[in-house]
CSV table of N, CA and C in Angstrom, one decimal:
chain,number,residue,atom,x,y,z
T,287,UNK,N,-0.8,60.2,-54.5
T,287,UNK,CA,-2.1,60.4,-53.9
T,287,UNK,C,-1.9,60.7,-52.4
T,288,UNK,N,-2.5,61.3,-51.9
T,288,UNK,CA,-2.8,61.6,-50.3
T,288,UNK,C,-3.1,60.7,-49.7
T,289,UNK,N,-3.6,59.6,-49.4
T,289,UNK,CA,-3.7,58.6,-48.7
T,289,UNK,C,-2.4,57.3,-48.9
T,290,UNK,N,-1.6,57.6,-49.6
T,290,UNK,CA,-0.4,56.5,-49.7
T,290,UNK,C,-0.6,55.6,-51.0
T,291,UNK,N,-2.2,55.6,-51.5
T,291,UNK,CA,-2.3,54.0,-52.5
T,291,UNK,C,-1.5,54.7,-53.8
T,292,UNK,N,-1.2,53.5,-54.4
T,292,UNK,CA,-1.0,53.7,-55.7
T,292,UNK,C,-2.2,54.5,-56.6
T,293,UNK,N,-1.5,54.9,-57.5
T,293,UNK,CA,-2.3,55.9,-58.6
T,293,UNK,C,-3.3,53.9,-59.2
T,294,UNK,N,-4.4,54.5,-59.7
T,294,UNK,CA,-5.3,53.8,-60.4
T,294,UNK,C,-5.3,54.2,-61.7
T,295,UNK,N,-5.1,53.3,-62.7
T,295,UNK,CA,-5.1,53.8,-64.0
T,295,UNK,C,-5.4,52.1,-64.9
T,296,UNK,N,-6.6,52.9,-64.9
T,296,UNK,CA,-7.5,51.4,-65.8
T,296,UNK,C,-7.2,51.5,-67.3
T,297,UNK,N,-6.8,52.7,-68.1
T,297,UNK,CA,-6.9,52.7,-69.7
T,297,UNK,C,-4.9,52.8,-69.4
T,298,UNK,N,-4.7,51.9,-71.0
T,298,UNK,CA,-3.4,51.9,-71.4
T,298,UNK,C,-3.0,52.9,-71.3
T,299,UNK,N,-1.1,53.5,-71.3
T,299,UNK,CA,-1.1,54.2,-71.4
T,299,UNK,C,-1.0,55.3,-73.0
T,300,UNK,N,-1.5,54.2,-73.6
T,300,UNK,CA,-1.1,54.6,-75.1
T,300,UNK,C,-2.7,55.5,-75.6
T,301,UNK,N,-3.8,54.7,-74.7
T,301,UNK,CA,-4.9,55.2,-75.0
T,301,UNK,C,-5.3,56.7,-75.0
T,302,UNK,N,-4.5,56.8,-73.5
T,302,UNK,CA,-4.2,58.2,-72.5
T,302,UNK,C,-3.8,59.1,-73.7
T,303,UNK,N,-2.4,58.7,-74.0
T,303,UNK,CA,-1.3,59.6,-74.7
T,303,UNK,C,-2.9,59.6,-76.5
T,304,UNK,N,-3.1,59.1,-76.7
T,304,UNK,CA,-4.1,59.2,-77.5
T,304,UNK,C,-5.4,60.1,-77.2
T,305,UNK,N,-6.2,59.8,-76.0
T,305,UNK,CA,-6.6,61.1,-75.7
T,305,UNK,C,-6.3,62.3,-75.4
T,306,UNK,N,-5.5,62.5,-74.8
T,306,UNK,CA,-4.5,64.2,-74.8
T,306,UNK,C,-4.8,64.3,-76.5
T,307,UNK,N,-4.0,63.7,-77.1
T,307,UNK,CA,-3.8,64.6,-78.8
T,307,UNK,C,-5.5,64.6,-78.7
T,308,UNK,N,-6.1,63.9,-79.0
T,308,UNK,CA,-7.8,64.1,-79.3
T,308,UNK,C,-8.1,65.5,-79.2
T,309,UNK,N,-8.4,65.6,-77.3
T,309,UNK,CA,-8.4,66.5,-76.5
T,309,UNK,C,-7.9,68.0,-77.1
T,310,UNK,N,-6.7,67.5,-77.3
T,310,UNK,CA,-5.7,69.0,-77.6
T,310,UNK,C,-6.5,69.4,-79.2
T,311,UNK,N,-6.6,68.5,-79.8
T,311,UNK,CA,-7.1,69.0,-81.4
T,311,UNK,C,-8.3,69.5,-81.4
T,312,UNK,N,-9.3,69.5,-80.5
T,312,UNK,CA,-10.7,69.6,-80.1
T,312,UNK,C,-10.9,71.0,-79.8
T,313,UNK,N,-10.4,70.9,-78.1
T,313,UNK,CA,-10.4,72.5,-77.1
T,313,UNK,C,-9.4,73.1,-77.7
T,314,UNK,N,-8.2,72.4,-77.6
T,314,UNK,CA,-6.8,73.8,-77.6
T,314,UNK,C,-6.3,73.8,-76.8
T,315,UNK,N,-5.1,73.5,-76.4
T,315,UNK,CA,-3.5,73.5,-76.0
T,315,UNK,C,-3.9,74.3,-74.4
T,316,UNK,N,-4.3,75.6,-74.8
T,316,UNK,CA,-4.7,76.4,-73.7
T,316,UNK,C,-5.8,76.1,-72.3
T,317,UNK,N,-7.0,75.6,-73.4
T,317,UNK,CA,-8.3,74.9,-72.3
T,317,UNK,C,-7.9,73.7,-71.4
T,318,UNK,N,-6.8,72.7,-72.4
T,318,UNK,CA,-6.7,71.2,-71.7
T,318,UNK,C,-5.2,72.3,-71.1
T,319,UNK,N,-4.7,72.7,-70.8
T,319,UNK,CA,-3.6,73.4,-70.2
T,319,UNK,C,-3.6,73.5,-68.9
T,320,UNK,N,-5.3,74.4,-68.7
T,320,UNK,CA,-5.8,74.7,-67.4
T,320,UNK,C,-6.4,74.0,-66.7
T,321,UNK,N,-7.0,72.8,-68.0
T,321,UNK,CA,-8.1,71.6,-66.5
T,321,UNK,C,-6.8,71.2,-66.4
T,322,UNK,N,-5.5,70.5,-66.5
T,322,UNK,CA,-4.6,69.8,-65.9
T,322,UNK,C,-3.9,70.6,-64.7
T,323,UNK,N,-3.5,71.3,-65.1
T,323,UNK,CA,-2.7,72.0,-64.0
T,323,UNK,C,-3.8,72.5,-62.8
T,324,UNK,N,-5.2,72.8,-63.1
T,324,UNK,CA,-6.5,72.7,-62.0
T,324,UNK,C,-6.1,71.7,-61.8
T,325,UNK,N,-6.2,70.6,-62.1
T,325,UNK,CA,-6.3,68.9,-61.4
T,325,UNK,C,-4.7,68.8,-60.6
T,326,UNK,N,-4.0,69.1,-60.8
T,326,UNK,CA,-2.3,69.2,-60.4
T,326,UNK,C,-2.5,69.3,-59.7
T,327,UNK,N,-3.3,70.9,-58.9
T,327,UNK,CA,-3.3,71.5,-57.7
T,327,UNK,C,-4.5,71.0,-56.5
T,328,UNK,N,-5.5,70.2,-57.1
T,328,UNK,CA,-6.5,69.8,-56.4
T,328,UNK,C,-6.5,68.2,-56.6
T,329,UNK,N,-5.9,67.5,-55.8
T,329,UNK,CA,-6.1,66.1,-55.8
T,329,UNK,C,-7.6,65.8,-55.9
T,330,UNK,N,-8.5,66.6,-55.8
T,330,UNK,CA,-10.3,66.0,-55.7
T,330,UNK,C,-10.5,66.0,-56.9
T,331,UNK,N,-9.7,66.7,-57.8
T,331,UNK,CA,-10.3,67.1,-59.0
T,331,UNK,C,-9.7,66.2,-60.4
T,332,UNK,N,-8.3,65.5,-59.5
T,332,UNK,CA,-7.7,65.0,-60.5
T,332,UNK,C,-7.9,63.2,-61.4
T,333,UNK,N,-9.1,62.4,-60.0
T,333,UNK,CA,-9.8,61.4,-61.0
T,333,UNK,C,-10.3,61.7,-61.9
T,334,UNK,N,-11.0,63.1,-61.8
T,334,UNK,CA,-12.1,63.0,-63.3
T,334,UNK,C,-11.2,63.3,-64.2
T,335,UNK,N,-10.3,64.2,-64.2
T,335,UNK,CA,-9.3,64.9,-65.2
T,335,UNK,C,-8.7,63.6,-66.1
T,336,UNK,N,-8.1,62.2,-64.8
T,336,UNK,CA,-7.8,61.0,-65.2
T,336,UNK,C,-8.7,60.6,-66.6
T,337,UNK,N,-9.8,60.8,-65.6
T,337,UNK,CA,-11.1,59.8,-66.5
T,337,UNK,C,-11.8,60.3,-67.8
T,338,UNK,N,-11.7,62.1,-67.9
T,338,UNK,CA,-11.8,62.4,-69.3
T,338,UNK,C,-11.7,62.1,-70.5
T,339,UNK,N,-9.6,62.1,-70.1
T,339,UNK,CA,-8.4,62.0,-71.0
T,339,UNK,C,-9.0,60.7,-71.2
T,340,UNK,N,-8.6,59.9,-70.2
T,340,UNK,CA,-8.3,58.5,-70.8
T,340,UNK,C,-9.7,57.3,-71.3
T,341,UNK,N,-11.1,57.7,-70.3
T,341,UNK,CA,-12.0,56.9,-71.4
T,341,UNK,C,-12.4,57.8,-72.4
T,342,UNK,N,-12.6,59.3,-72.1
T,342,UNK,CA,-13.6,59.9,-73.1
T,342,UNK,C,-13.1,60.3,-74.2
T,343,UNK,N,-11.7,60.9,-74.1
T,343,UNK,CA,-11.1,61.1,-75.1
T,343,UNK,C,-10.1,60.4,-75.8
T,344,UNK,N,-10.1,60.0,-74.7
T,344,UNK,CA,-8.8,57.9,-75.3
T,344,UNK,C,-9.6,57.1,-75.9
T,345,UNK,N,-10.6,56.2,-75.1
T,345,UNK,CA,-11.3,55.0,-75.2
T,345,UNK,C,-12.3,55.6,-76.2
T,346,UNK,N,-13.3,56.7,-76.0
T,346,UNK,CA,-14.2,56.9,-76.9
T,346,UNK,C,-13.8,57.7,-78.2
T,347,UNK,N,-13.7,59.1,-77.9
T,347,UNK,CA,-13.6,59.9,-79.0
T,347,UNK,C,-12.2,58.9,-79.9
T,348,UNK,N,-11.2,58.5,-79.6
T,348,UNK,CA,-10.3,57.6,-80.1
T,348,UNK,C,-10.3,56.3,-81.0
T,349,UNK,N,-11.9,55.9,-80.8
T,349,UNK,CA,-12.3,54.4,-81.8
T,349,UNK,C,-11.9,54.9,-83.1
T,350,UNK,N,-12.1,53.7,-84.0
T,350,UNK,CA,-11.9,54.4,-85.4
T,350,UNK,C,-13.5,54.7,-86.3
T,351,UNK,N,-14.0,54.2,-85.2
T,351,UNK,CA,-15.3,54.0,-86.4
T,351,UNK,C,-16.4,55.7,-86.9
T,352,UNK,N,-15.5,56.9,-86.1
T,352,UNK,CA,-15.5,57.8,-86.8
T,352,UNK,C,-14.6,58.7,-86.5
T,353,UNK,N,-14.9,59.7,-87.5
T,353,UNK,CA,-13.5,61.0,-86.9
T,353,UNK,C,-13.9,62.1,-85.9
T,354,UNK,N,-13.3,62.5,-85.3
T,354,UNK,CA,-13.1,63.8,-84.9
T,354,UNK,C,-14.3,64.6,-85.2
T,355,UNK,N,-14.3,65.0,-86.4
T,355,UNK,CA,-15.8,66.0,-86.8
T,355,UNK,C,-16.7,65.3,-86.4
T,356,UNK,N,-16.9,64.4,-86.9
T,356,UNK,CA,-18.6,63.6,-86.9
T,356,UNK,C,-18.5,63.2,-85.6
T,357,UNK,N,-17.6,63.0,-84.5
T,357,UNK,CA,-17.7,62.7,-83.0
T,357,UNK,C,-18.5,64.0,-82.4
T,358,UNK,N,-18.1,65.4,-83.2
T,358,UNK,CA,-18.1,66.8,-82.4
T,358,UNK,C,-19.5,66.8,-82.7
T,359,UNK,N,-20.3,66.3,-84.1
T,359,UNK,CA,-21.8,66.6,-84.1
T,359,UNK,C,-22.3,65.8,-83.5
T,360,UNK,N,-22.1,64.4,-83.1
T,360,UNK,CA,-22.7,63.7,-81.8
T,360,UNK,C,-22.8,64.4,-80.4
T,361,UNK,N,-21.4,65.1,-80.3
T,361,UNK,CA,-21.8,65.5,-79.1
T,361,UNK,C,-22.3,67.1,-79.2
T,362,UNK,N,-22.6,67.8,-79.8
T,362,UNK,CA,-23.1,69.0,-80.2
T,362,UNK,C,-24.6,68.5,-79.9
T,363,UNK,N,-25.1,67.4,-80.7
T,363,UNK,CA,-26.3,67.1,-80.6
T,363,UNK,C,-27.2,66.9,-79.2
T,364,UNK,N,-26.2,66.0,-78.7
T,364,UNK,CA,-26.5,66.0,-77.3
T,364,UNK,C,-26.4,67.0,-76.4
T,365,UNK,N,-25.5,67.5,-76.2
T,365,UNK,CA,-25.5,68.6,-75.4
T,365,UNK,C,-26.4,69.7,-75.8
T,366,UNK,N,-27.0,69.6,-77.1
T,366,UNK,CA,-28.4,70.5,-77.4
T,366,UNK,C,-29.7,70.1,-76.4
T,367,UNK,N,-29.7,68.8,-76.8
T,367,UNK,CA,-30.8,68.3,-76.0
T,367,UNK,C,-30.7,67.7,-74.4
T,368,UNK,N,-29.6,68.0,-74.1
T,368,UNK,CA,-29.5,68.0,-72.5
T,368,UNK,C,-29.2,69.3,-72.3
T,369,UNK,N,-29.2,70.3,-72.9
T,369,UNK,CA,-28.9,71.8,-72.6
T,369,UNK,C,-28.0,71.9,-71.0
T,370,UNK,N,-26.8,71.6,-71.8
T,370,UNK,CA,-25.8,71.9,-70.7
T,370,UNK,C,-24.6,72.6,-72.0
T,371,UNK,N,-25.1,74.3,-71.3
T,371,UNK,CA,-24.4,75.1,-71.6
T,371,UNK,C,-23.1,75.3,-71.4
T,372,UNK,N,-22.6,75.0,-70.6
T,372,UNK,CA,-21.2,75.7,-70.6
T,372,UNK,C,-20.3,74.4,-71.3
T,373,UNK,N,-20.8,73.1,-71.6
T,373,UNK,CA,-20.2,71.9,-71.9
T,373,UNK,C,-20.3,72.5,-73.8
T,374,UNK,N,-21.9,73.3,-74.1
T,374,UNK,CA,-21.7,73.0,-75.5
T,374,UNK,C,-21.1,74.1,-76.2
T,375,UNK,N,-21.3,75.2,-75.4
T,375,UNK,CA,-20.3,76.3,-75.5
T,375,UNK,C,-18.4,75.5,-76.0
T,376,UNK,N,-18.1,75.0,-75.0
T,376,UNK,CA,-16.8,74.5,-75.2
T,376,UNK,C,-16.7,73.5,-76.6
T,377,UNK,N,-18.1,72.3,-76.9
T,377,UNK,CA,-17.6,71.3,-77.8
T,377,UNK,C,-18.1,72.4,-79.4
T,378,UNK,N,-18.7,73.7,-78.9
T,378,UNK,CA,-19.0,74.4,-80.3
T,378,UNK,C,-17.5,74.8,-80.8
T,379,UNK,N,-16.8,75.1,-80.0
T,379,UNK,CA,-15.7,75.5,-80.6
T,379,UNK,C,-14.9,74.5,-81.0
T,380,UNK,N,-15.0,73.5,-80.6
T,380,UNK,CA,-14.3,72.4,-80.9
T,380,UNK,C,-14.7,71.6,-82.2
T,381,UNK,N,-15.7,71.8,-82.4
T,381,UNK,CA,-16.3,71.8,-83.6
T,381,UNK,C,-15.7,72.1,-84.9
T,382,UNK,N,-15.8,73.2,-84.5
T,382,UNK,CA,-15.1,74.4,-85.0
T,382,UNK,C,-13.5,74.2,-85.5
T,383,UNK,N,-12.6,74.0,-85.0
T,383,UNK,CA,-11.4,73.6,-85.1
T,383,UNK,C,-11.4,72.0,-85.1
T,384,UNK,N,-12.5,71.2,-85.4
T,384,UNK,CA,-12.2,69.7,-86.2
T,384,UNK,C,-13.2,69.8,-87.4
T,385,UNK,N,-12.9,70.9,-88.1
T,385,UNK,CA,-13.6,71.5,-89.6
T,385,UNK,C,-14.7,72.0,-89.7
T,386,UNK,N,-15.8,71.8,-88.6
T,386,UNK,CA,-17.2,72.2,-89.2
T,386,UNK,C,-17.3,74.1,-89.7
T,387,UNK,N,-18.1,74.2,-90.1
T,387,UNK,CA,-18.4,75.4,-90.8
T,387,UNK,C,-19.3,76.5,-89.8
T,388,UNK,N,-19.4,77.6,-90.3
T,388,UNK,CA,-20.7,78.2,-89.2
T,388,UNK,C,-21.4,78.1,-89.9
T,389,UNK,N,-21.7,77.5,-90.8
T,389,UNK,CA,-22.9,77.4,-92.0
T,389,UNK,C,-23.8,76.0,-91.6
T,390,UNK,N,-22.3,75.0,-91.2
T,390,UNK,CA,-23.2,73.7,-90.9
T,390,UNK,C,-23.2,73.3,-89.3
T,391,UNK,N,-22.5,74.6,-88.4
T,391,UNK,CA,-23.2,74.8,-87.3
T,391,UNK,C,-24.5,75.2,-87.0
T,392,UNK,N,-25.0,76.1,-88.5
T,392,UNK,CA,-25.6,76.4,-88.3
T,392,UNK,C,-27.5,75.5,-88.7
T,393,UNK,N,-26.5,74.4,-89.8
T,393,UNK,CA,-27.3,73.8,-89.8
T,393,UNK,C,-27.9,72.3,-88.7
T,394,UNK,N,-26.8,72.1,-88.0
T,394,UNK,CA,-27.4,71.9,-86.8
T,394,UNK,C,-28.0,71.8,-86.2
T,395,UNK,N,-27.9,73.3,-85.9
T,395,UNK,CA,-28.8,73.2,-84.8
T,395,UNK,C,-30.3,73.9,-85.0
T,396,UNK,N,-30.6,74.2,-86.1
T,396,UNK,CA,-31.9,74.0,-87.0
T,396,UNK,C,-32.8,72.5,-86.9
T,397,UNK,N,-31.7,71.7,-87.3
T,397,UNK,CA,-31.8,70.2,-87.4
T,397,UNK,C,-32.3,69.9,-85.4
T,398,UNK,N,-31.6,70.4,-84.9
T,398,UNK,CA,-31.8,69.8,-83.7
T,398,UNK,C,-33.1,70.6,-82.8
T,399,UNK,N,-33.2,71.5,-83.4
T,399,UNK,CA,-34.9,72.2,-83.2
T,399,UNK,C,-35.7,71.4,-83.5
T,400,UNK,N,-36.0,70.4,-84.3
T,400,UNK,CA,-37.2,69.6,-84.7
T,400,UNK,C,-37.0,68.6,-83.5
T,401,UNK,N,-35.8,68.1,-83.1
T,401,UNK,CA,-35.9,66.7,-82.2
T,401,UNK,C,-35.5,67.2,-80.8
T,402,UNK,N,-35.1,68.1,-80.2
T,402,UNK,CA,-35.0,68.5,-78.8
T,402,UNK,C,-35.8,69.7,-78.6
T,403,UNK,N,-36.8,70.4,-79.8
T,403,UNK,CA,-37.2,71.8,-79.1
T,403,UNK,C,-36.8,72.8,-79.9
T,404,UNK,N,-37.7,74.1,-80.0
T,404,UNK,CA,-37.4,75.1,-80.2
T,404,UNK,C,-36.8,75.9,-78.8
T,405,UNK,N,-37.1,75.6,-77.4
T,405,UNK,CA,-36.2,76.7,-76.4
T,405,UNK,C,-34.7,76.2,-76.4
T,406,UNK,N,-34.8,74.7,-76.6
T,406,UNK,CA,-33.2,73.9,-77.0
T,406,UNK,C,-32.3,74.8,-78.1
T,407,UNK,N,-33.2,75.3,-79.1
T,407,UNK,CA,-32.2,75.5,-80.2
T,407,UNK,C,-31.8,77.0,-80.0
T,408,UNK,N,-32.8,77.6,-79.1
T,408,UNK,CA,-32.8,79.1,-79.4
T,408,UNK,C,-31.4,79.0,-78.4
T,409,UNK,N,-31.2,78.3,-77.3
T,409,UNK,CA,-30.2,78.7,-76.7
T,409,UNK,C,-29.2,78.2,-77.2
T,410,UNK,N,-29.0,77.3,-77.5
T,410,UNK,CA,-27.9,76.6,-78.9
T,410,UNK,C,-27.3,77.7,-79.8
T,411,UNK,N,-28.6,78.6,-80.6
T,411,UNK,CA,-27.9,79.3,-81.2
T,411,UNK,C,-27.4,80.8,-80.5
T,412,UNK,N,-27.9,81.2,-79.4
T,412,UNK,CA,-27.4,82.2,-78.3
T,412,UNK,C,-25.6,82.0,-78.1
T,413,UNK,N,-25.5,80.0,-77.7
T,413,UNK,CA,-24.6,80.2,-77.5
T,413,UNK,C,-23.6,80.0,-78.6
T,414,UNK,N,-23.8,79.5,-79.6
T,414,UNK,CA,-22.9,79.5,-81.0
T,414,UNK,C,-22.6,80.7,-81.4
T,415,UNK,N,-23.5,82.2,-81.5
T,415,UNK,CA,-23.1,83.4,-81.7
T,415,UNK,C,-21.8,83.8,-81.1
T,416,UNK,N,-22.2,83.6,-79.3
T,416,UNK,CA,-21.0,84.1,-78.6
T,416,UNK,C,-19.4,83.4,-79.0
T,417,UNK,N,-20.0,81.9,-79.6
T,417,UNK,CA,-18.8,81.5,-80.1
T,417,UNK,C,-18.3,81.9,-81.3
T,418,UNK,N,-18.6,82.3,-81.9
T,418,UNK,CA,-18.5,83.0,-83.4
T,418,UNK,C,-18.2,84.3,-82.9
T,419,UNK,N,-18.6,84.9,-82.3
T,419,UNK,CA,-18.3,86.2,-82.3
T,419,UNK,C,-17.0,86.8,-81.5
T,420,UNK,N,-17.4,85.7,-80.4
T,420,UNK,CA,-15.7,85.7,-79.9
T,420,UNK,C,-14.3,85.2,-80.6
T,421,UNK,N,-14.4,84.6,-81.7
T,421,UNK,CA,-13.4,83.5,-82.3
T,421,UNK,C,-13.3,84.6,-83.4
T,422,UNK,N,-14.4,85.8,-83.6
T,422,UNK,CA,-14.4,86.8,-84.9
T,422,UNK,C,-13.1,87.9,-84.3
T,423,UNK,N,-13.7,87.9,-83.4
T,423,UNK,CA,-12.8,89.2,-82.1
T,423,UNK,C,-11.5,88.8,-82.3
T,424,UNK,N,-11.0,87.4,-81.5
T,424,UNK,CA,-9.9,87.1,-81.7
T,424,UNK,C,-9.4,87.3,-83.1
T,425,UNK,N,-9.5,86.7,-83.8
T,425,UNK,CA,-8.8,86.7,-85.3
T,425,UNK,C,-8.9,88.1,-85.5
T,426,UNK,N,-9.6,89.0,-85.3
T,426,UNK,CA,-9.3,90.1,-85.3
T,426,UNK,C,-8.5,90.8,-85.3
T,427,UNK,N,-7.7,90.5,-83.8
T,427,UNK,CA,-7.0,90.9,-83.0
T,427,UNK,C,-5.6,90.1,-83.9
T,428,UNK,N,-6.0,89.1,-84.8
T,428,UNK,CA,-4.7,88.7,-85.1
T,428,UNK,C,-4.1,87.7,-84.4
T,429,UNK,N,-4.9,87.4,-83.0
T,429,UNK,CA,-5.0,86.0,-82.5
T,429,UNK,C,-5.9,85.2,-83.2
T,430,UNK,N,-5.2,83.8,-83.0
T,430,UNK,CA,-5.9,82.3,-83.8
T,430,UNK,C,-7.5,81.8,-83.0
């Protein structure tokens, strides 16, 4: 750290090493690749980077009391109804790659038009297209 203190690190490190895999199985090798090595290079950026991994994706997404999928439609749901795009943009695909379908993305966010709104869902599905259609591109291309 720049100031001389010791590093702070409130979650085990097993938690940690538990959220990375989370993390990695979610985004992709590539996305958690770039916020780290972003956080590397900017000590301002690197508590939250800390605090992701190790409560959100350690301490939380990590309990047992559900998996991976059913974690991604909690937060799909929410980030419907807090319409924070660029967050649901990233957990759609993550979605995505912890099994959901575009069928039961798509039922979703149907579902989530009765309880956050129809302007909620229309942008929900705006942004799930781009993710479908970009993830169609790729495979296309013969990339994963």
């Amino acid at each position: 750290m720049s100031n001389g203190q010791q590093k702070f690190s409130p979650v085990a490190p097993e938690i940690v090493e538990l959220g990375h895999r989370n993390r990695r199985q979610t985004l992709g090798d590539a996305y958690v690749d770039r916020s780290i090595s972003n956080a590397q290079q900017d000590d301002f950026l690197q508590p939250l980077q800390d605090a992701v991994t190790g409560l959100a994706w350690g301490a939380v997404w990590g309990r047992p009391g559900l998996g991976l999928k059913h974690r991604s439609l909690v937060t799909i749901s929410v980030l419907i109804a807090l319409g924070r795009r660029h967050e649901l943009k990233l957990h759609l695909n993550g979605a995505l790659n912890n099994g959901w379908t575009r069928e039961e993305l798509q039922e979703i966010l149907l579902h989530a038009a009765c309880y956050c709104g129809m302007p909620a869902a229309v942008d929900g599905f705006r942004i799930a297209k781009e993710v479908l259609d970009e993830r169609a591109a790729a495979e296309g291309d013969g990339r994963a």
